[in-house]
Structures are given as structure tokens and as C-alpha cells.
PDB file of C-alpha atoms in Angstrom:
ATOM      1  CA  MET A 272     -68.097  10.755  41.370  1.00 48.00           C
ATOM      2  CA  THR A 273     -66.786  10.793  37.841  1.00 49.00           C
ATOM      3  CA  GLU A 274     -65.554   7.572  36.353  1.00 50.00           C
ATOM      4  CA  GLU A 275     -62.678   7.722  33.835  1.00 50.00           C
ATOM      5  CA  VAL A 276     -63.455   5.889  30.649  1.00 48.00           C
ATOM      6  CA  HIS A 277     -60.846   4.532  28.116  1.00 50.00           C
ATOM      7  CA  THR A 278     -62.129   3.952  24.671  1.00 51.00           C
ATOM      8  CA  PRO A 279     -60.777   1.054  22.612  1.00 56.00           C
ATOM      9  CA  ARG A 280     -59.840   3.479  19.799  1.00 56.00           C
ATOM     10  CA  LEU A 281     -57.564   5.538  22.035  1.00 47.00           C
ATOM     11  CA  ASP A 282     -55.965   2.375  23.437  1.00 57.00           C
ATOM     12  CA  ARG A 283     -55.268   1.132  19.960  1.00 56.00           C
ATOM     13  CA  ALA A 284     -53.787   4.459  18.847  1.00 56.00           C
ATOM     14  CA  GLY A 285     -51.501   4.572  21.891  1.00 59.00           C
ATOM     15  CA  SER A 286     -50.449   0.967  21.358  1.00 68.00           C
ATOM     16  CA  ALA A 287     -49.633   1.617  17.680  1.00 63.00           C
ATOM     17  CA  SER A 288     -47.604   4.714  18.597  1.00 67.00           C
ATOM     18  CA  ALA A 289     -45.644   2.720  21.176  1.00 66.00           C
ATOM     19  CA  ARG A 290     -44.981  -0.036  18.655  1.00 68.00           C
ATOM     20  CA  ARG A 291     -43.745   2.486  16.067  1.00 71.00           C
ATOM     21  CA  LYS A 292     -41.443   4.062  18.651  1.00 71.00           C
ATOM     22  CA  LYS A 293     -40.091   0.682  19.698  1.00 68.00           C
ATOM     23  CA  SER A 294     -39.616  -0.351  16.070  1.00 72.00           C
ATOM     24  CA  THR A 295     -37.713   2.879  15.344  1.00 76.00           C
ATOM     25  CA  LEU A 296     -35.448   2.327  18.355  1.00 71.00           C
ATOM     26  CA  LEU A 297     -34.775  -1.290  17.333  1.00 68.00           C
ATOM     27  CA  PHE A 298     -33.972  -0.163  13.764  1.00 66.00           C
ATOM     28  CA  LEU A 299     -31.543   2.471  15.057  1.00 70.00           C
ATOM     29  CA  ARG A 300     -29.965  -0.064  17.385  1.00 73.00           C
ATOM     30  CA  ASP A 301     -29.506  -2.569  14.537  1.00 62.00           C
ATOM     31  CA  LEU A 302     -28.085   0.184  12.318  1.00 67.00           C
ATOM     32  CA  LEU A 303     -25.590   1.125  15.002  1.00 68.00           C
ATOM     33  CA  VAL A 304     -24.556  -2.495  15.481  1.00 67.00           C
ATOM     34  CA  ILE A 305     -24.085  -2.971  11.717  1.00 68.00           C
ATOM     35  CA  PHE A 306     -21.990   0.222  11.555  1.00 59.00           C
ATOM     36  CA  LEU A 307     -19.800  -0.816  14.484  1.00 61.00           C
ATOM     37  CA  VAL A 308     -19.299  -4.313  13.039  1.00 59.00           C
ATOM     38  CA  ALA A 309     -18.375  -2.820   9.630  1.00 57.00           C
ATOM     39  CA  VAL A 310     -15.899  -0.497  11.274  1.00 55.00           C
ATOM     40  CA  LEU A 311     -14.364  -3.344  13.281  1.00 55.00           C
ATOM     41  CA  VAL A 312     -14.108  -5.625  10.231  1.00 52.00           C
ATOM     42  CA  SER A 313     -12.552  -2.816   8.178  1.00 53.00           C
ATOM     43  CA  PHE A 314     -10.054  -2.135  10.960  1.00 53.00           C
ATOM     44  CA  LEU A 315      -9.093  -5.829  11.199  1.00 49.00           C
ATOM     45  CA  ILE A 316      -8.728  -6.138   7.430  1.00 54.00           C
ATOM     46  CA  LYS A 317      -6.597  -2.939   7.322  1.00 53.00           C
ATOM     47  CA  THR A 318      -4.489  -4.094  10.269  1.00 52.00           C
ATOM     48  CA  PHE A 319      -3.851  -7.710   9.266  1.00 51.00           C
ATOM     49  CA  LEU A 320      -4.733  -8.300   5.601  1.00 65.00           C
ATOM     50  CA  ILE A 321      -4.786  -5.410   3.138  1.00 73.00           C
ATOM     51  CA  ARG A 322      -4.636  -1.635   3.144  1.00 83.00           C
ATOM     52  CA  SER A 323      -4.533   1.248   0.712  1.00 83.00           C
ATOM     53  CA  PHE A 324      -1.675   3.567  -0.189  1.00 87.00           C
ATOM     54  CA  PHE A 325      -1.348   6.343  -2.736  1.00 83.00           C
ATOM     55  CA  ILE A 326       1.713   6.924  -4.912  1.00 88.00           C
ATOM     56  CA  PRO A 327       3.442  10.187  -3.951  1.00 85.00           C
ATOM     57  CA  SER A 328       6.186  10.272  -6.625  1.00 90.00           C
ATOM     58  CA  GLN A 329       7.063   9.437 -10.224  1.00 93.00           C
ATOM     59  CA  SER A 330       9.704   6.817  -9.369  1.00 96.00           C
ATOM     60  CA  MET A 331       7.576   3.810 -10.463  1.00 96.00           C
ATOM     61  CA  GLU A 332       6.249   5.153 -13.756  1.00 95.00           C
ATOM     62  CA  GLN A 333       4.888   3.813 -15.991  1.00 92.00           C
ATOM     63  CA  THR A 334       3.885   0.895 -13.769  1.00 95.00           C
ATOM     64  CA  LEU A 335       2.464   3.318 -11.230  1.00 95.00           C
ATOM     65  CA  VAL A 336       1.658   6.984 -11.836  1.00 94.00           C
ATOM     66  CA  MET A 337       1.718   9.716  -9.203  1.00 91.00           C
ATOM     67  CA  ASP A 338      -1.513   9.778  -7.144  1.00 88.00           C
ATOM     68  CA  ASP A 339      -2.472   6.230  -8.144  1.00 92.00           C
ATOM     69  CA  ARG A 340      -4.005   4.361  -5.262  1.00 90.00           C
ATOM     70  CA  ILE A 341      -2.794   0.795  -4.689  1.00 92.00           C
ATOM     71  CA  ILE A 342      -3.936  -2.095  -2.499  1.00 89.00           C
ATOM     72  CA  VAL A 343      -1.201  -3.784  -0.484  1.00 91.00           C
ATOM     73  CA  ASN A 344      -1.197  -7.371   0.748  1.00 89.00           C
ATOM     74  CA  GLN A 345       0.103  -7.192   4.343  1.00 86.00           C
ATOM     75  CA  LEU A 346       0.547 -10.975   4.638  1.00 83.00           C
ATOM     76  CA  ILE A 347       3.949 -10.439   3.043  1.00 73.00           C
ATOM     77  CA  PRO A 348       6.562 -11.146   4.306  1.00 74.00           C
ATOM     78  CA  GLU A 349       5.165 -12.773   7.488  1.00 72.00           C
ATOM     79  CA  VAL A 350       2.993 -15.378   5.734  1.00 78.00           C
ATOM     80  CA  THR A 351       4.125 -15.290   2.072  1.00 84.00           C
ATOM     81  CA  PRO A 352       7.792 -14.706   1.284  1.00 92.00           C
ATOM     82  CA  ILE A 353       8.982 -11.798  -0.787  1.00 96.00           C
ATOM     83  CA  THR A 354      10.104 -12.773  -4.294  1.00 96.00           C
ATOM     84  CA  HIS A 355      12.136 -11.115  -7.048  1.00 97.00           C
ATOM     85  CA  GLY A 356      10.062  -8.598  -8.972  1.00 97.00           C
ATOM     86  CA  ASP A 357       7.547  -7.864  -6.204  1.00 97.00           C
ATOM     87  CA  VAL A 358       6.416  -4.261  -5.905  1.00 97.00           C
ATOM     88  CA  VAL A 359       6.692  -3.584  -2.192  1.00 97.00           C
ATOM     89  CA  VAL A 360       5.725  -0.744   0.131  1.00 95.00           C
ATOM     90  CA  PHE A 361       8.189  -0.162   2.967  1.00 95.00           C
ATOM     91  CA  LYS A 362       8.903   2.249   5.756  1.00 93.00           C
ATOM     92  CA  ASP A 363      11.838   4.620   5.289  1.00 94.00           C
ATOM     93  CA  PRO A 364      14.955   2.707   6.413  1.00 94.00           C
ATOM     94  CA  GLY A 365      16.430   6.044   7.476  1.00 91.00           C
ATOM     95  CA  GLY A 366      17.531   8.982   5.378  1.00 90.00           C
ATOM     96  CA  TRP A 367      15.720   8.060   2.178  1.00 94.00           C
ATOM     97  CA  LEU A 368      12.949  10.675   2.571  1.00 89.00           C
ATOM     98  CA  PRO A 369      13.566  14.334   3.339  1.00 80.00           C
ATOM     99  CA  ALA A 370      12.338  15.651   6.632  1.00 65.00           C
ATOM    100  CA  ARG A 371       8.956  17.344   6.254  1.00 60.00           C
ATOM    101  CA  GLU A 372       6.746  19.421   8.501  1.00 59.00           C
ATOM    102  CA  GLU A 373       3.368  17.912   9.283  1.00 60.00           C
ATOM    103  CA  ALA A 374       0.606  20.016   7.696  1.00 58.00           C
ATOM    104  CA  GLN A 375      -1.927  21.278  10.172  1.00 65.00           C
ATOM    105  CA  GLN A 376      -5.595  20.426   9.389  1.00 58.00           C
ATOM    106  CA  PRO A 377      -8.796  21.884  10.773  1.00 66.00           C
ATOM    107  CA  PRO A 378     -10.027  19.683  13.671  1.00 68.00           C
ATOM    108  CA  LEU A 379     -13.064  18.347  11.759  1.00 62.00           C
ATOM    109  CA  ILE A 380     -11.061  17.394   8.666  1.00 60.00           C
ATOM    110  CA  ALA A 381      -8.357  15.826  10.860  1.00 53.00           C
ATOM    111  CA  ALA A 382     -10.980  13.760  12.687  1.00 59.00           C
ATOM    112  CA  VAL A 383     -12.537  12.549   9.419  1.00 55.00           C
ATOM    113  CA  ASP A 384      -9.084  11.715   7.996  1.00 58.00           C
ATOM    114  CA  TRP A 385      -8.228   9.799  11.196  1.00 53.00           C
ATOM    115  CA  PHE A 386     -11.403   7.760  10.947  1.00 53.00           C
ATOM    116  CA  LEU A 387     -10.894   6.958   7.254  1.00 57.00           C
ATOM    117  CA  ALA A 388      -7.315   5.915   8.001  1.00 57.00           C
ATOM    118  CA  PHE A 389      -8.566   3.783  10.930  1.00 53.00           C
ATOM    119  CA  VAL A 390     -10.802   1.746   8.607  1.00 49.00           C
ATOM    120  CA  GLY A 391      -8.262   1.660   5.771  1.00 54.00           C
ATOM    121  CA  LEU A 392     -10.025   4.035   3.337  1.00 54.00           C
ATOM    122  CA  SER A 393      -7.372   6.735   3.616  1.00 53.00           C
ATOM    123  CA  ALA A 394      -3.562   6.596   3.764  1.00 57.00           C
ATOM    124  CA  PRO A 395      -2.282   9.796   5.396  1.00 55.00           C
ATOM    125  CA  ASP A 396       1.065   8.078   6.090  1.00 53.00           C
ATOM    126  CA  SER A 397       1.779   7.317   2.447  1.00 51.00           C
ATOM    127  CA  ASN A 398       4.406  10.110   2.388  1.00 66.00           C
ATOM    128  CA  ASP A 399       6.286   8.217   5.146  1.00 79.00           C
ATOM    129  CA  HIS A 400       6.557   5.083   2.978  1.00 89.00           C
ATOM    130  CA  LEU A 401       8.232   4.232  -0.310  1.00 94.00           C
ATOM    131  CA  VAL A 402       7.243   1.867  -3.108  1.00 96.00           C
ATOM    132  CA  LYS A 403       9.870   0.125  -5.258  1.00 97.00           C
ATOM    133  CA  ARG A 404      10.455  -3.166  -7.079  1.00 98.00           C
ATOM    134  CA  VAL A 405      12.479  -5.902  -5.431  1.00 98.00           C
ATOM    135  CA  ILE A 406      15.579  -6.696  -7.513  1.00 98.00           C
ATOM    136  CA  GLY A 407      17.846  -8.397  -5.013  1.00 98.00           C
ATOM    137  CA  LEU A 408      17.040 -10.801  -2.175  1.00 97.00           C
ATOM    138  CA  PRO A 409      19.347 -11.672   0.721  1.00 97.00           C
ATOM    139  CA  GLY A 410      22.637 -13.134  -0.615  1.00 97.00           C
ATOM    140  CA  ASP A 411      22.044 -11.987  -4.205  1.00 97.00           C
ATOM    141  CA  HIS A 412      24.885 -10.461  -6.231  1.00 97.00           C
ATOM    142  CA  VAL A 413      23.417  -7.500  -8.134  1.00 98.00           C
ATOM    143  CA  VAL A 414      25.522  -5.897 -10.910  1.00 98.00           C
ATOM    144  CA  CYS A 415      24.930  -3.228 -13.502  1.00 96.00           C
ATOM    145  CA  CYS A 416      25.510  -2.761 -16.293  1.00 95.00           C
ATOM    146  CA  ASN A 417      26.794  -5.271 -18.869  1.00 96.00           C
ATOM    147  CA  ALA A 418      27.760  -4.458 -22.469  1.00 94.00           C
ATOM    148  CA  LEU A 419      24.078  -4.491 -23.462  1.00 96.00           C
ATOM    149  CA  GLY A 420      23.097  -2.139 -20.672  1.00 96.00           C
ATOM    150  CA  GLN A 421      21.419  -4.884 -18.674  1.00 97.00           C
ATOM    151  CA  LEU A 422      21.326  -5.471 -14.959  1.00 97.00           C
ATOM    152  CA  SER A 423      22.394  -8.941 -13.758  1.00 97.00           C
ATOM    153  CA  VAL A 424      21.434 -10.876 -10.623  1.00 97.00           C
ATOM    154  CA  ASN A 425      23.652 -13.797  -9.692  1.00 97.00           C
ATOM    155  CA  GLY A 426      25.232 -13.692 -13.118  1.00 96.00           C
ATOM    156  CA  VAL A 427      21.899 -13.842 -14.957  1.00 97.00           C
ATOM    157  CA  PRO A 428      21.212 -10.810 -17.179  1.00 97.00           C
ATOM    158  CA  LEU A 429      17.657  -9.468 -16.900  1.00 97.00           C
ATOM    159  CA  ASP A 430      15.305  -8.459 -19.648  1.00 96.00           C
ATOM    160  CA  GLU A 431      13.171  -5.905 -17.744  1.00 97.00           C
ATOM    161  CA  PRO A 432      10.001  -4.967 -19.679  1.00 96.00           C
ATOM    162  CA  TYR A 433       8.685  -2.812 -16.824  1.00 97.00           C
ATOM    163  CA  VAL A 434      11.597  -0.342 -16.916  1.00 97.00           C
ATOM    164  CA  ALA A 435      10.972   3.186 -18.270  1.00 96.00           C
ATOM    165  CA  LEU A 436      14.042   4.822 -19.849  1.00 96.00           C
ATOM    166  CA  PRO A 437      14.515   8.294 -21.336  1.00 95.00           C
ATOM    167  CA  PRO A 438      14.535   8.452 -25.137  1.00 95.00           C
ATOM    168  CA  GLY A 439      17.805   7.208 -26.582  1.00 93.00           C
ATOM    169  CA  GLU A 440      18.989   5.470 -23.404  1.00 95.00           C
ATOM    170  CA  THR A 441      19.674   1.726 -23.406  1.00 93.00           C
ATOM    171  CA  LYS A 442      21.376   1.284 -20.007  1.00 97.00           C
ATOM    172  CA  VAL A 443      18.851   0.357 -17.297  1.00 97.00           C
ATOM    173  CA  SER A 444      20.801   2.414 -14.769  1.00 97.00           C
ATOM    174  CA  ARG A 445      22.626   5.696 -15.268  1.00 96.00           C
ATOM    175  CA  ASP A 446      25.271   4.584 -12.774  1.00 96.00           C
ATOM    176  CA  ASP A 447      27.037   1.253 -12.525  1.00 97.00           C
ATOM    177  CA  PHE A 448      27.055  -0.707  -9.278  1.00 97.00           C
ATOM    178  CA  ASP A 449      28.152  -4.057  -7.876  1.00 97.00           C
ATOM    179  CA  LYS A 450      26.471  -5.116  -4.640  1.00 97.00           C
ATOM    180  CA  VAL A 451      25.891  -8.245  -2.547  1.00 97.00           C
ATOM    181  CA  VAL A 452      22.653  -8.050  -0.553  1.00 98.00           C
ATOM    182  CA  PRO A 453      23.142  -8.683   3.168  1.00 97.00           C
ATOM    183  CA  ASP A 454      21.053 -11.166   5.174  1.00 97.00           C
ATOM    184  CA  GLY A 455      17.628  -9.855   6.109  1.00 96.00           C
ATOM    185  CA  SER A 456      17.754  -7.102   3.475  1.00 97.00           C
ATOM    186  CA  LEU A 457      16.609  -6.209  -0.031  1.00 98.00           C
ATOM    187  CA  TRP A 458      17.958  -4.277  -2.974  1.00 98.00           C
ATOM    188  CA  VAL A 459      15.101  -2.260  -4.499  1.00 98.00           C
ATOM    189  CA  MET A 460      14.815  -0.052  -7.570  1.00 98.00           C
ATOM    190  CA  GLY A 461      12.164   2.129  -9.168  1.00 97.00           C
ATOM    191  CA  ASP A 462      10.841   1.263 -12.609  1.00 98.00           C
ATOM    192  CA  ASN A 463      11.475   4.870 -13.719  1.00 97.00           C
ATOM    193  CA  ARG A 464      15.171   4.183 -13.556  1.00 97.00           C
ATOM    194  CA  TYR A 465      16.495   7.648 -14.338  1.00 97.00           C
ATOM    195  CA  ASN A 466      14.126   9.322 -11.861  1.00 96.00           C
ATOM    196  CA  SER A 467      14.188   7.115  -8.769  1.00 96.00           C
ATOM    197  CA  LYS A 468      16.087   7.659  -5.551  1.00 95.00           C
ATOM    198  CA  ASP A 469      16.302   3.964  -4.716  1.00 97.00           C
ATOM    199  CA  SER A 470      18.953   1.611  -3.322  1.00 98.00           C
ATOM    200  CA  ARG A 471      21.521   2.929  -5.809  1.00 97.00           C
ATOM    201  CA  TYR A 472      21.375   6.483  -4.443  1.00 96.00           C
ATOM    202  CA  ASN A 473      21.115   5.882  -0.718  1.00 96.00           C
ATOM    203  CA  GLY A 474      24.577   4.436  -0.180  1.00 93.00           C
ATOM    204  CA  GLU A 475      25.390   7.229   2.302  1.00 93.00           C
ATOM    205  CA  THR A 476      22.492   6.335   4.621  1.00 94.00           C
ATOM    206  CA  PRO A 477      23.069   4.163   7.739  1.00 93.00           C
ATOM    207  CA  LEU A 478      22.043   0.962   5.902  1.00 96.00           C
ATOM    208  CA  GLU A 479      23.938   1.848   2.697  1.00 95.00           C
ATOM    209  CA  GLY A 480      20.876   1.645   0.444  1.00 96.00           C
ATOM    210  CA  PHE A 481      19.642  -1.749   1.569  1.00 98.00           C
ATOM    211  CA  VAL A 482      16.093  -2.145   2.921  1.00 98.00           C
ATOM    212  CA  PRO A 483      15.478  -4.370   5.950  1.00 97.00           C
ATOM    213  CA  ILE A 484      12.817  -6.962   5.274  1.00 96.00           C
ATOM    214  CA  ASP A 485      11.295  -5.986   8.617  1.00 95.00           C
ATOM    215  CA  ASN A 486      10.519  -2.555   7.106  1.00 95.00           C
ATOM    216  CA  VAL A 487       8.305  -4.027   4.428  1.00 95.00           C
ATOM    217  CA  VAL A 488       4.638  -3.294   4.946  1.00 92.00           C
ATOM    218  CA  GLY A 489       3.482  -5.576   2.153  1.00 92.00           C
ATOM    219  CA  ARG A 490       3.294  -6.259  -1.571  1.00 94.00           C
ATOM    220  CA  ALA A 491       1.228  -4.062  -3.862  1.00 94.00           C
ATOM    221  CA  PHE A 492      -0.980  -6.284  -6.012  1.00 93.00           C
ATOM    222  CA  VAL A 493      -3.525  -4.028  -7.689  1.00 93.00           C
ATOM    223  CA  VAL A 494      -4.020  -0.396  -8.795  1.00 94.00           C
ATOM    224  CA  SER A 495      -7.469   0.430  -7.438  1.00 87.00           C
ATOM    225  CA  TRP A 496      -7.860   4.102  -8.407  1.00 86.00           C
ATOM    226  CA  PRO A 497      -8.412   5.876 -10.715  1.00 90.00           C
ATOM    227  CA  ILE A 498     -10.615   3.372 -12.521  1.00 90.00           C
ATOM    228  CA  ASP A 499      -8.891   3.881 -15.887  1.00 91.00           C
ATOM    229  CA  HIS A 500      -5.540   2.865 -14.273  1.00 91.00           C
ATOM    230  CA  TRP A 501      -6.939  -0.328 -12.768  1.00 91.00           C
ATOM    231  CA  ALA A 502      -4.449  -3.157 -13.199  1.00 92.00           C
ATOM    232  CA  TRP A 503      -2.960  -6.200 -11.485  1.00 93.00           C
ATOM    233  CA  LEU A 504       0.652  -5.742 -10.484  1.00 94.00           C
ATOM    234  CA  GLY A 505       2.764  -8.730 -11.461  1.00 92.00           C
ATOM    235  CA  ASN A 506       6.308  -9.704 -10.402  1.00 95.00           C
ATOM    236  CA  TYR A 507       7.474 -10.887 -13.841  1.00 96.00           C
ATOM    237  CA  PRO A 508       8.640 -14.401 -12.953  1.00 95.00           C
ATOM    238  CA  GLU A 509       9.911 -14.885 -16.527  1.00 96.00           C
ATOM    239  CA  THR A 510      12.316 -11.958 -16.057  1.00 97.00           C
ATOM    240  CA  PHE A 511      13.890 -13.536 -12.970  1.00 97.00           C
ATOM    241  CA  ALA A 512      13.883 -17.115 -14.224  1.00 94.00           C
ATOM    242  CA  GLY A 513      17.172 -18.782 -13.334  1.00 91.00           C
ATOM    243  CA  VAL A 514      18.266 -16.113 -10.871  1.00 94.00           C
ATOM    244  CA  ASP A 515      17.906 -18.391  -7.858  1.00 85.00           C
ATOM    245  CA  GLU A 516      20.180 -20.937  -9.555  1.00 73.00           C
ATOM    246  CA  GLY A 517      22.660 -18.306 -10.719  1.00 67.00           C
ATOM    247  CA  THR A 518      26.325 -18.445  -9.845  1.00 66.00           C
ATOM    248  CA  GLY A 519      26.416 -15.020  -8.146  1.00 65.00           C
TER     249      GLY A 519
END
């Protein structure tokens, strides 16, 4: 009768191998948990706090240049009210953007793009949104232009340092207008005033060029990419000083 013998060396080797295997599995488990938590946190931040958009047009130059990427504070307007001069991202109120056919992507690229959008690192819906500067709040009387070519809000003429005009032009709008902003709406304009299809040029749409506050996704507060364009986006309170107390 043969008796099976286990040597201590073999036992130790097997035990070490089992420990290494267990350690590897624990590491992979922890890595998966960290990844899932990071994805969840990114999703929550993107859903409730901030998210990224890219600039698809030239209408906000030179403040924002085409293909700039911006970070948007989504606590506006639900938590923090919109103010004059804010640069806001909003959904098309209807008829502002031309109809476009959705480009077909290979399945793998579409899946990656979906995941990056899910965690807020991509913005495939940027072409469905617009970015403009808030000039008129509900109840404001917005008029352009006076003898100096300035726009006025509630009777207060504005000195607008952010406006880009073609060489030789002094009027901040090619076309004159006189509007009172309805309740729950905004009057918005691009900084590139002679190349922006904003509230002035959407008067034939169902909402006559006004943007419902409910359509606002949030306020852009920083240019995040490319690095050499990095900048905080201000709302120029000195420009709009006295507007709230204006006579309309």
C-alpha cells in the first residue's frame, strides 16, 4: 500500500499561487468598483452640475471661436438666476437651426461616443443647441440703435466691449429693432453682431425670436479647450449697470 506524501515545499508553493490569484482577483474587483464609481460620479456631475459643449459656429467670436470647448454650469437657471450679460447655452426654441440629417457612424465609434457623452466628456448634441449672450431679461425694453450706434436696455445705452464689428462699422447691429421681452423669455444676441442669427433674425419663428428660459441648459463660465484659448467667461456687470433701474 502506497502512502501519498505532501512535502512542505509543495504546500507552500500552492498556497503562494492561491494567494497571488486571490490578490489579482481582488485588485481587478477594486479596479472595476473604482471605474464604476467614477462613471457614476461623472454621470451625476454631467446631469446635475456641469457639462461640456463645443462651439459649432462663428456667432460668438471673438469671445468664443468655432470648435472651442466650453464648460456649462447647469445650476442656472434653477438654482442661480440668469443675469444680463450671461453667455448661455439653450435648446433650439424652434426654427432657429436648419434641419439636418444625422450622420451615421460605425457601431464601435457610435458606442464610444455614446459612453463619452454619458460621462460628459463628449457633446454630440452641441449642434442641437445654441450659445448667445443674454441682453434682455423678462420685461426689459431693448432698443437699437441710438445716434452713437449703441444698443439700449430700459433706456440705458450700453458700452459693449465684447462686441466684434466689421472694420468701419460703429453700429452694434446692422438692423434696428425695438422689443419688449415677454415673461419667461430672453432676448439673446451673438457677440459677432454682423454674423449671428440671433433673436433679431428669428422674428418669423413661432416665438418671434425670444428664447424661453426653460430652454436654457446653463451658463458657460470657462473655455476649457484648446489650452491656448483658456479663459473665464464674464457677464460684464459694469456694462449693464443701471439697467435694472432703467425707465424702459
